[in-house]
PDB file of C-alpha atoms and ligand atoms in Angstrom:
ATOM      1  CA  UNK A   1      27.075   3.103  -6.450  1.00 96.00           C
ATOM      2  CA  UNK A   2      28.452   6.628  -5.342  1.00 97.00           C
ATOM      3  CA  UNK A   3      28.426   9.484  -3.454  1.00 97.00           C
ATOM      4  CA  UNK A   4      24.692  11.521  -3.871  1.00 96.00           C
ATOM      5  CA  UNK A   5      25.574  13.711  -6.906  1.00 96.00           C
ATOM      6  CA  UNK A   6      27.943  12.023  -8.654  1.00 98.00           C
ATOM      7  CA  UNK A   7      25.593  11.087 -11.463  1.00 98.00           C
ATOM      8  CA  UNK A   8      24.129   7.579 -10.695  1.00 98.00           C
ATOM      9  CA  UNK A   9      20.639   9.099 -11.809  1.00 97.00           C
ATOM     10  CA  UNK A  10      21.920  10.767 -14.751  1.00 96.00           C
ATOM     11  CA  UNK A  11      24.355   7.595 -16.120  1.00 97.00           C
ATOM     12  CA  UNK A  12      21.177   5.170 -15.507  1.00 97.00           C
ATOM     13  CA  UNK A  13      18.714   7.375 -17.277  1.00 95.00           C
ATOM     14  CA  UNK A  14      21.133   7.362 -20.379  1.00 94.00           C
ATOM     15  CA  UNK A  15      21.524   3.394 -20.380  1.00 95.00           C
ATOM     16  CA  UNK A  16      17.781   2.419 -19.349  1.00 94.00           C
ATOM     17  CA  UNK A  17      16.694   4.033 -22.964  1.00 91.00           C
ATOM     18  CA  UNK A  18      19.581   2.180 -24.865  1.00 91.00           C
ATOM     19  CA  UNK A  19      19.294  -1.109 -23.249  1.00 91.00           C
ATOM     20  CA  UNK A  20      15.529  -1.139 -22.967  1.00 93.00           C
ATOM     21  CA  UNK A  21      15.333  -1.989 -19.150  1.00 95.00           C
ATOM     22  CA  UNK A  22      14.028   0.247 -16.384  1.00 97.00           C
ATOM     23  CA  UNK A  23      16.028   2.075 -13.475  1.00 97.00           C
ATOM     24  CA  UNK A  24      15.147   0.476 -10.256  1.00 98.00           C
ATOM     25  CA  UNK A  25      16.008   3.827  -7.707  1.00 97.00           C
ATOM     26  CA  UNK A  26      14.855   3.726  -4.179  1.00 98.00           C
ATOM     27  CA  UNK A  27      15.480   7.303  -4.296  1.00 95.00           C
ATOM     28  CA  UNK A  28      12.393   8.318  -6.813  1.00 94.00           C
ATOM     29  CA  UNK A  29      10.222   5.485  -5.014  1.00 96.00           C
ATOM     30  CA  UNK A  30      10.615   7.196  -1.506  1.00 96.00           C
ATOM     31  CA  UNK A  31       9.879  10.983  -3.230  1.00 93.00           C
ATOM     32  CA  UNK A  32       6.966   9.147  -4.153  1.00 93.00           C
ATOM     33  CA  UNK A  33       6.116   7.803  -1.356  1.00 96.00           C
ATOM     34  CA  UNK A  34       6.403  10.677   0.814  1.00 93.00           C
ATOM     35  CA  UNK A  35       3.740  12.906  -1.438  1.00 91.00           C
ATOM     36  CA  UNK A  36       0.948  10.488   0.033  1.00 94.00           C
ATOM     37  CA  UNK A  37      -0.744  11.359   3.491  1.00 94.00           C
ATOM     38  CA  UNK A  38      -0.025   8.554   5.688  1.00 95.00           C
ATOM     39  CA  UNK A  39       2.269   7.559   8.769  1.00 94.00           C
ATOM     40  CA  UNK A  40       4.195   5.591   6.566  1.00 94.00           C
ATOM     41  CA  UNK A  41       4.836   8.748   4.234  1.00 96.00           C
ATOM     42  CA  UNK A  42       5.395  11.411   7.136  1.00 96.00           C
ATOM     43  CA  UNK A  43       8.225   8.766   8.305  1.00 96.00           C
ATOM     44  CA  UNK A  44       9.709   8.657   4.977  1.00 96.00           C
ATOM     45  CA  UNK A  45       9.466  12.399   4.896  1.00 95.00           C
ATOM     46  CA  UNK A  46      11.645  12.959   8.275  1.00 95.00           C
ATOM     47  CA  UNK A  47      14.415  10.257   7.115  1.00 96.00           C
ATOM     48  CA  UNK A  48      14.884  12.066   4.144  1.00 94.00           C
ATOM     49  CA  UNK A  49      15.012  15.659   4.978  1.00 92.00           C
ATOM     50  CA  UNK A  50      17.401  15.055   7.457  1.00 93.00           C
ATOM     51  CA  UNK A  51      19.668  13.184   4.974  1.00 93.00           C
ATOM     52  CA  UNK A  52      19.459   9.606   7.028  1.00 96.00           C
ATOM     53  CA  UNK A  53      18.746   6.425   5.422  1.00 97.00           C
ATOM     54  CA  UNK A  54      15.308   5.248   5.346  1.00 98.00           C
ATOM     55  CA  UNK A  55      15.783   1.873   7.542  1.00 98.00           C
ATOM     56  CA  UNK A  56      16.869  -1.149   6.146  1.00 98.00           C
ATOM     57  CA  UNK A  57      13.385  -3.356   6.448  1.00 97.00           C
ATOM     58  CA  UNK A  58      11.308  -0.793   4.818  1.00 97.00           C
ATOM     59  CA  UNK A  59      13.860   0.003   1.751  1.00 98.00           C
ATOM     60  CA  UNK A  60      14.706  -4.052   1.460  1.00 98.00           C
ATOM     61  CA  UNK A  61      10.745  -4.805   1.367  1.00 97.00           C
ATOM     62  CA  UNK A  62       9.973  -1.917  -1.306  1.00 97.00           C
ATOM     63  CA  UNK A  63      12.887  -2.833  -3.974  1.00 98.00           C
ATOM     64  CA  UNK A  64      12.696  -6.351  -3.699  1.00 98.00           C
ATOM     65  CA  UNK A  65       9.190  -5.947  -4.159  1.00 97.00           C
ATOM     66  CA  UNK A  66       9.681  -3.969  -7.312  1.00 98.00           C
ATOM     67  CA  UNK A  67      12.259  -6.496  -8.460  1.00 98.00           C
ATOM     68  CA  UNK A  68       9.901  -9.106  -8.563  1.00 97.00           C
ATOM     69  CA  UNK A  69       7.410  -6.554 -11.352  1.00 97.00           C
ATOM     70  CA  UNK A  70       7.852  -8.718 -14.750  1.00 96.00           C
ATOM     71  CA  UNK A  71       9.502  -5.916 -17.032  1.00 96.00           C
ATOM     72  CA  UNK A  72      12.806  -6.308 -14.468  1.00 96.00           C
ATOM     73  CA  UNK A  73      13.051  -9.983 -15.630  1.00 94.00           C
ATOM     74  CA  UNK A  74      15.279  -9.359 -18.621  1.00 91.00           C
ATOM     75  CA  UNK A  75      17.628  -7.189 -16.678  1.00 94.00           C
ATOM     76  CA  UNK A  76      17.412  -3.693 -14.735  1.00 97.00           C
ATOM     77  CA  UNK A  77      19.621  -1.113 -13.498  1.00 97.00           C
ATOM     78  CA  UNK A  78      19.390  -0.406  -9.638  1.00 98.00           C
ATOM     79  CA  UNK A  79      20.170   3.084  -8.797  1.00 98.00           C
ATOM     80  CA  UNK A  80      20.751   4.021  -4.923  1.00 97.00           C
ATOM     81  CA  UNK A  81      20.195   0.542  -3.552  1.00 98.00           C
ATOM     82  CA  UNK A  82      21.710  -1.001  -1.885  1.00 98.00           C
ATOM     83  CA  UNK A  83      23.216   1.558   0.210  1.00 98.00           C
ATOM     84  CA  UNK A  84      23.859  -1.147   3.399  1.00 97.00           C
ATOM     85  CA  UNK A  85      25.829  -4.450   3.667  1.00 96.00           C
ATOM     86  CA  UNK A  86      22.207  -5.798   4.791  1.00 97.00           C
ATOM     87  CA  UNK A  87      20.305  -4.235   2.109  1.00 98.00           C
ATOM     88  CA  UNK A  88      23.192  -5.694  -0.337  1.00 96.00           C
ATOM     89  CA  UNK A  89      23.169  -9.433   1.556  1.00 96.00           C
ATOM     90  CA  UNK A  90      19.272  -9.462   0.982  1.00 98.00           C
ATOM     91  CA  UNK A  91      19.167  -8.358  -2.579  1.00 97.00           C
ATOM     92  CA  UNK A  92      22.021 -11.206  -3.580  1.00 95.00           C
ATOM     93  CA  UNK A  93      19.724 -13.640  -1.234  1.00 97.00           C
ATOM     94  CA  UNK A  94      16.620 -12.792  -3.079  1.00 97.00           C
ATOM     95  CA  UNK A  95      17.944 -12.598  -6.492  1.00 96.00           C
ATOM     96  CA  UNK A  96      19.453 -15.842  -6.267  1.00 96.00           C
ATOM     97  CA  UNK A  97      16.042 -17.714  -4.681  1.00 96.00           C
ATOM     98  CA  UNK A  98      15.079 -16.353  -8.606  1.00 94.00           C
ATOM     99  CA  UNK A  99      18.242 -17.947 -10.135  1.00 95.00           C
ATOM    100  CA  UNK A 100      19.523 -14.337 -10.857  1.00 94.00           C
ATOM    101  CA  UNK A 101      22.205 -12.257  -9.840  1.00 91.00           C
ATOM    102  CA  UNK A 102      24.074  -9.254 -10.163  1.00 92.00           C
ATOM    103  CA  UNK A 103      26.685  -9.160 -13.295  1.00 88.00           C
ATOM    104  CA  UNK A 104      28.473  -5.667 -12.376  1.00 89.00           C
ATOM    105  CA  UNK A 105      28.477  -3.193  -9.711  1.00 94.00           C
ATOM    106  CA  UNK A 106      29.828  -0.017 -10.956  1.00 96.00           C
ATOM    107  CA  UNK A 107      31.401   2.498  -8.362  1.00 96.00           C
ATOM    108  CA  UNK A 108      31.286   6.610  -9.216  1.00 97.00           C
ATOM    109  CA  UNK A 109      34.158   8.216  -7.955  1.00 97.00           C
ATOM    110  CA  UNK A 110      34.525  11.948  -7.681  1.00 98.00           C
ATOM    111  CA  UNK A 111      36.129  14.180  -4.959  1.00 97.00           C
ATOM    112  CA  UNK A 112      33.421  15.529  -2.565  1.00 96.00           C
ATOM    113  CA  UNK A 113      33.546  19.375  -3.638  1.00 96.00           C
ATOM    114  CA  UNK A 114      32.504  18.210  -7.131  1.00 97.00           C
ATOM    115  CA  UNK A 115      29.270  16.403  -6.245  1.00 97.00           C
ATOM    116  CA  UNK A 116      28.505  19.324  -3.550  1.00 95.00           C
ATOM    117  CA  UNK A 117      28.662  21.633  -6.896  1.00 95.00           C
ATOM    118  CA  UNK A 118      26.761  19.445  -9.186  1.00 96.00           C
ATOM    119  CA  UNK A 119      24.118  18.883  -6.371  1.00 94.00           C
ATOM    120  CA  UNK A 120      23.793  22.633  -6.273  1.00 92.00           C
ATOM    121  CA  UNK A 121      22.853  23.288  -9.624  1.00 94.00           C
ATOM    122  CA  UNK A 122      20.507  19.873 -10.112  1.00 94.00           C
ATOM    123  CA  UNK A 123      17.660  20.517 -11.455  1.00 95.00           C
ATOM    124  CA  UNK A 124      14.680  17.607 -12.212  1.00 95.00           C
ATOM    125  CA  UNK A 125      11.672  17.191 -14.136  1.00 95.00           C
ATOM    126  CA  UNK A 126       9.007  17.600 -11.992  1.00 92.00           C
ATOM    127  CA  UNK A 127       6.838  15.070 -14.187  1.00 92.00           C
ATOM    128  CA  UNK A 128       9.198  12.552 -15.462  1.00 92.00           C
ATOM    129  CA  UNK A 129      12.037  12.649 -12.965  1.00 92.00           C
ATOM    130  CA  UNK A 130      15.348  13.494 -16.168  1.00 94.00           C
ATOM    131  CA  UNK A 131      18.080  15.047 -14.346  1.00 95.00           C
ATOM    132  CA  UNK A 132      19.724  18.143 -15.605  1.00 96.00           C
ATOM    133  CA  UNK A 133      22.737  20.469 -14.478  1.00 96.00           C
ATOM    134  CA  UNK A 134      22.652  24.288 -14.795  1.00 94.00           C
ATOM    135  CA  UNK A 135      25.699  24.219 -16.253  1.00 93.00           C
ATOM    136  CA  UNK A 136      27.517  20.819 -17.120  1.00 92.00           C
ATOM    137  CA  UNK A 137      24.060  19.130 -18.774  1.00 93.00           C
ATOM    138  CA  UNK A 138      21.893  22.268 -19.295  1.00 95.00           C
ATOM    139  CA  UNK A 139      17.847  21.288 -20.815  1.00 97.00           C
ATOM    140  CA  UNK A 140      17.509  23.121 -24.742  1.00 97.00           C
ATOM    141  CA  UNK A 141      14.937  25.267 -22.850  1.00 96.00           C
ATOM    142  CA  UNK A 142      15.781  26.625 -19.328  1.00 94.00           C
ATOM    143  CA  UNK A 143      12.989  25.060 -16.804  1.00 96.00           C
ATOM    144  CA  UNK A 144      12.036  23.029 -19.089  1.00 97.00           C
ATOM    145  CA  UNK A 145      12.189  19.151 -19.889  1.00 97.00           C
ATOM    146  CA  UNK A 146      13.820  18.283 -22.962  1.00 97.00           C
ATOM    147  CA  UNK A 147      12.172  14.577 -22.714  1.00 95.00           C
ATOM    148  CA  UNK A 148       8.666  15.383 -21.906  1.00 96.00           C
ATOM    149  CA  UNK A 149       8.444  19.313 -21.528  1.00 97.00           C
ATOM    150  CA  UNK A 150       7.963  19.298 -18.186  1.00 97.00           C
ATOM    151  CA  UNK A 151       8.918  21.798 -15.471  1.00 97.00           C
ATOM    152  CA  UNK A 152      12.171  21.586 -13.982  1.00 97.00           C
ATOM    153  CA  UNK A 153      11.988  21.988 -10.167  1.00 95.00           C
ATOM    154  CA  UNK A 154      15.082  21.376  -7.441  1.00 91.00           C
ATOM    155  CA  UNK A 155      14.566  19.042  -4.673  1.00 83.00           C
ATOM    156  CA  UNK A 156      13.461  19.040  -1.394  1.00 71.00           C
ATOM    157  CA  UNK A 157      16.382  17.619   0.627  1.00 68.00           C
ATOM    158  CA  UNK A 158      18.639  19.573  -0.733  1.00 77.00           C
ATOM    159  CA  UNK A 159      19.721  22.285   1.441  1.00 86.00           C
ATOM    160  CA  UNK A 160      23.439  22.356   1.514  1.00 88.00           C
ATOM    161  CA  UNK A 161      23.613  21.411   5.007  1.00 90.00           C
ATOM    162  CA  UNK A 162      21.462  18.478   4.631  1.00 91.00           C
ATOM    163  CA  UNK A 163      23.853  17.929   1.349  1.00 92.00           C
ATOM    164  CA  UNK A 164      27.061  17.447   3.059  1.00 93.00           C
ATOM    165  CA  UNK A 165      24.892  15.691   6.273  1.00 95.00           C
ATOM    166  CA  UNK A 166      24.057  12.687   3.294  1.00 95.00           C
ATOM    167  CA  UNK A 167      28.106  12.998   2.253  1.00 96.00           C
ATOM    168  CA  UNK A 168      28.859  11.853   5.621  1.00 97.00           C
ATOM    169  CA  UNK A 169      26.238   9.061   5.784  1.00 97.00           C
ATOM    170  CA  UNK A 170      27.647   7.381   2.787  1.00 97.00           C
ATOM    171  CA  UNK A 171      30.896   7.261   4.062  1.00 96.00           C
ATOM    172  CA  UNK A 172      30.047   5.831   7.166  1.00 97.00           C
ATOM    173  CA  UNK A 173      27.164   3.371   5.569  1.00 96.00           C
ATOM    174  CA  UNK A 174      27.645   2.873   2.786  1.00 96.00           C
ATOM    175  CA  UNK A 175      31.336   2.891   1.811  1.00 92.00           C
ATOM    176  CA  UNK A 176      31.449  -0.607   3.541  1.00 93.00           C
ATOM    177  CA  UNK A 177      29.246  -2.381   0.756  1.00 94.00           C
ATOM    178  CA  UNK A 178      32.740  -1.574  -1.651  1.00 94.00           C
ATOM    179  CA  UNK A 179      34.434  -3.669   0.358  1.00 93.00           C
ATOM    180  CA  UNK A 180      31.438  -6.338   0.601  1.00 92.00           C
ATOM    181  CA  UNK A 181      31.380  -6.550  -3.291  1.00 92.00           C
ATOM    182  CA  UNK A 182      35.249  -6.161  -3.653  1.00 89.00           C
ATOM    183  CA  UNK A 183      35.608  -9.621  -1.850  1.00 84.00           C
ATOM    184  CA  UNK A 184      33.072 -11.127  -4.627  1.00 78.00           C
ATOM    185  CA  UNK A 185      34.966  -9.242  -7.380  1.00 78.00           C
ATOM    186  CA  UNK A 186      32.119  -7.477  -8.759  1.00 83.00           C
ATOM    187  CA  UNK A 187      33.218  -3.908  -8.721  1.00 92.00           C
ATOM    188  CA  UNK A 188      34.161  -1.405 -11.309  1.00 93.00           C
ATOM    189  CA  UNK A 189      35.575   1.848 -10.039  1.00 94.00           C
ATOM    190  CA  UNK A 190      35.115   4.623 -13.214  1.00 96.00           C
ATOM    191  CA  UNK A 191      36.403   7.774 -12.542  1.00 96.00           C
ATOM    192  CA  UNK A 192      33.555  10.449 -12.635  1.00 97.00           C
ATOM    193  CA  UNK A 193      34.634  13.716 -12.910  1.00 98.00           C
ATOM    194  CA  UNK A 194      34.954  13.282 -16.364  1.00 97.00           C
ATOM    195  CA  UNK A 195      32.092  14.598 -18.482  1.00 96.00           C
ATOM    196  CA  UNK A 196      28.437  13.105 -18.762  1.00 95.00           C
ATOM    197  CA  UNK A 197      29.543  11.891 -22.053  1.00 95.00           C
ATOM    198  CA  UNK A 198      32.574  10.455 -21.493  1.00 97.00           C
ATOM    199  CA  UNK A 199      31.318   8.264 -18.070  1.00 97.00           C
ATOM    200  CA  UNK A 200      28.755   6.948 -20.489  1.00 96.00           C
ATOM    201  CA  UNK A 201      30.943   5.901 -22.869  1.00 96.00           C
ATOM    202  CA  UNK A 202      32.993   4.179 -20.685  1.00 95.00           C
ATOM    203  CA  UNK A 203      29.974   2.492 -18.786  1.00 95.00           C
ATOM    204  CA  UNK A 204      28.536   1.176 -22.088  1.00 93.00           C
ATOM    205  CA  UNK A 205      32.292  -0.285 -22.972  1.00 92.00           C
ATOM    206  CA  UNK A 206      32.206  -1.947 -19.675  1.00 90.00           C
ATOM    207  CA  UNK A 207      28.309  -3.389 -20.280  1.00 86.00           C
ATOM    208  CA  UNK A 208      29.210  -4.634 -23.931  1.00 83.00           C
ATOM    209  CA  UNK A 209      31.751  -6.333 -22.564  1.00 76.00           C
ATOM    210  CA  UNK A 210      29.473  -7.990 -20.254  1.00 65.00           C
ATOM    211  CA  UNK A 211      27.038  -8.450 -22.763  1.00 55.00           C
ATOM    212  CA  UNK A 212      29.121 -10.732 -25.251  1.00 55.00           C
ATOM    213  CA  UNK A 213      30.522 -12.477 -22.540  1.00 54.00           C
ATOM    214  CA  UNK A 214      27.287 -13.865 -22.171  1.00 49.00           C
ATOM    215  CA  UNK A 215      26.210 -14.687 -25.306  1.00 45.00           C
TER     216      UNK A 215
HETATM  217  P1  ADP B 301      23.175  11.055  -8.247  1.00 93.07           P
HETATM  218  O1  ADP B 301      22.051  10.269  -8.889  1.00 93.07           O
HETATM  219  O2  ADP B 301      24.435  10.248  -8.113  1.00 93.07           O
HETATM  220  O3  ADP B 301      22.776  11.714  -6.976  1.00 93.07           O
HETATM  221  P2  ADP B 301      22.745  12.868 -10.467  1.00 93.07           P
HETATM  222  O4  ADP B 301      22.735  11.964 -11.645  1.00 93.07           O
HETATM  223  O5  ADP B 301      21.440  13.398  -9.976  1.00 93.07           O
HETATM  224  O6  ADP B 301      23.575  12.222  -9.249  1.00 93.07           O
HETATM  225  O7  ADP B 301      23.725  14.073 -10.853  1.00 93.07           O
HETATM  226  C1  ADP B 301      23.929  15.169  -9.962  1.00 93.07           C
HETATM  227  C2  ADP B 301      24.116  16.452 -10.791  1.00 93.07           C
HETATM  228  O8  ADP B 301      25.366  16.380 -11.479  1.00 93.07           O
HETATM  229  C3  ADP B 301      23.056  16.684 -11.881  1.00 93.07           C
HETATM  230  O9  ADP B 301      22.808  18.063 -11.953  1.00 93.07           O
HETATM  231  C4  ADP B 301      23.725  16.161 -13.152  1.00 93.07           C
HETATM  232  O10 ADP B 301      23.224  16.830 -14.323  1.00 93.07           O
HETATM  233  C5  ADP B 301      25.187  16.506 -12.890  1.00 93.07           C
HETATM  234  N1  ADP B 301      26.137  15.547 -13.484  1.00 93.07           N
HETATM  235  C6  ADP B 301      26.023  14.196 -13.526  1.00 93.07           C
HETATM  236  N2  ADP B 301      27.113  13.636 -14.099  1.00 93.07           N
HETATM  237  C7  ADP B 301      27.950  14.675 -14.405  1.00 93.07           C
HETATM  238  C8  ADP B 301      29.259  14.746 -15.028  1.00 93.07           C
HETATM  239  N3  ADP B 301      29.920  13.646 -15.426  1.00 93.07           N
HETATM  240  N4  ADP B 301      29.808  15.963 -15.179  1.00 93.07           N
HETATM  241  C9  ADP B 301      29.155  17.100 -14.771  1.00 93.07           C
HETATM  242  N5  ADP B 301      27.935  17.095 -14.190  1.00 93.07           N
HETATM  243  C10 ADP B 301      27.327  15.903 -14.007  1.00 93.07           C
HETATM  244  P1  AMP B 302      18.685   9.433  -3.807  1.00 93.07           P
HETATM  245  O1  AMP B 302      17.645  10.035  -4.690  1.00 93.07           O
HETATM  246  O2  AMP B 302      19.149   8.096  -4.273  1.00 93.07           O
HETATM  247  O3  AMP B 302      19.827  10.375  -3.529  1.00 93.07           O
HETATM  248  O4  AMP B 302      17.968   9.165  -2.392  1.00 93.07           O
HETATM  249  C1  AMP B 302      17.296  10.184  -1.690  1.00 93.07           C
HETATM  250  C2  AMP B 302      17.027   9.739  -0.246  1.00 93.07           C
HETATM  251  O5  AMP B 302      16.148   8.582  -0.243  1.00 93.07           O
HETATM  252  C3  AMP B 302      18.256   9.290   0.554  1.00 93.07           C
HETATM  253  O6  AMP B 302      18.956  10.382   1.114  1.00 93.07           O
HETATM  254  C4  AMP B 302      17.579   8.409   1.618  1.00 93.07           C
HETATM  255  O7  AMP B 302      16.926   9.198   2.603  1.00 93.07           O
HETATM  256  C5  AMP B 302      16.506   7.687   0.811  1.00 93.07           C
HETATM  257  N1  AMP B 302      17.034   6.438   0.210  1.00 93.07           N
HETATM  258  C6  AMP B 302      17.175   6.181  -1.118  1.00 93.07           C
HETATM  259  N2  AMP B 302      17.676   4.945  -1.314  1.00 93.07           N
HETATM  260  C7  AMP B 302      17.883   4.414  -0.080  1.00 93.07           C
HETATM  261  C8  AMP B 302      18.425   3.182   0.380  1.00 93.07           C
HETATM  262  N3  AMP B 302      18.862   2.229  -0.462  1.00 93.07           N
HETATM  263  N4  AMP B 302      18.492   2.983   1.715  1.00 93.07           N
HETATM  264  C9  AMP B 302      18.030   3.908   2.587  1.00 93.07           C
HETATM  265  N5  AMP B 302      17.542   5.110   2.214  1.00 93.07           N
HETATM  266  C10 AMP B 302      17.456   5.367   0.893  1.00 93.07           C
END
């Protein structure tokens, strides 16, 4: 969990490889999504350009669906959902219909001015969705993936207006779900303005320590 731009996207891609499980993010489903020509995608389209929330049926029916793919049985990473107490109340529900559940929820913290610079200079692969930063985590290559060597491109909903719009929706929607998973003593709160590196580093010490508590 975090603001947009604090680098959920960037932290998951970095742990998916190591860990060998995919990045469940609602975000890069819905850019999908929206590229089709349908009713469904126009909608999606509109919610996102403005910098609302998709609503909660649509987003709860689309990741639970994915959740239920078989390469997310031996673990995932969910980046950008849930965003709601309801999306958040119907992923525990469904997870635990499956006898699974949720080991950590990790909050990103960093002061709003940061993530409205690190949004600014974002820049994606176009093919394979790696996030890069023109200056704090630059590609080898400018415009140019260092994964897959494909283009780097900026994305749609980001105007800066539309940027601070989707500041103020998390606050208001989303900054409740840290006090939902507070009260079941689930959340980590790692400081984020720290360097790509160094959040890493302390997100894998928090996962080891998950991981041998289990075994
Ligand atoms: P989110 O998924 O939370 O919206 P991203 O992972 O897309 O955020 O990161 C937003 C931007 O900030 C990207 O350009 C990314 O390269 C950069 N970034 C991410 N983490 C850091 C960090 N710790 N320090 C500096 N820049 C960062
Ligand atoms: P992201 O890439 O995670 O920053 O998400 C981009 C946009 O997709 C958001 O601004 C929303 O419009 C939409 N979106 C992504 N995840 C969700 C979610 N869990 N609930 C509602 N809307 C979402």
């Amino acid at each position: 969990m975090g603001p947009p731009g604090v680098g959920k996207g960037t932290q998951s891609q970095r742990l998916s490889g190591e860990y060998g499980i995919p990045i469940v993010a609602t975000g890069d489903m819905f850019r999908k999504i929206r590229q089709d020509v349908s009713p469904l995608a126009r909608e999606v389209q509109e919610y996102m350009d403005r910098g609302e929330y998709v609503p909660d049926d649509l987003t709860i029916e689309m990741a639970l669906s994915r959740l239920n793919e078989p390469d997310t049985k031996k673990g995932f990473i969910l980046d950008g959902f849930p965003r709601t107490v309801r999306q958040a109340e119907a992923l525990d529900d469904a997870l635990a219909q499956d006898d699974r559940h949720i080991d950590h929820v990790v909050l990103l913290t960093a002061p709003n001015e940061m993530v409205l610079e690190r949004l600014a200079g974002r820049w994606v692969c176009s093919t394979c969705g790696r996030v890069y930063n023109e200056s704090s985590n630059p590609p080898r290559l400018p415009g140019v993936c260092d994964v897959c060597g494909g283009k780097l491109v900026q994305r749609a909903d980001e105007t800066p207006e539309v940027q601070r719009h989707r500041l103020e929706v998390y606050e208001h929607q989303t900054a409740p779900l840290i006090t939902y998973y507070q009260g079941t003593k689930r959340l980590e709160v790692l400081d984020a303005t720290k360097s790509v590196d160094e959040v890493t580093n302390e997100l894998r010490a928090l996962l080891n320590g998950v991981v041998k508590e289990r075994a």
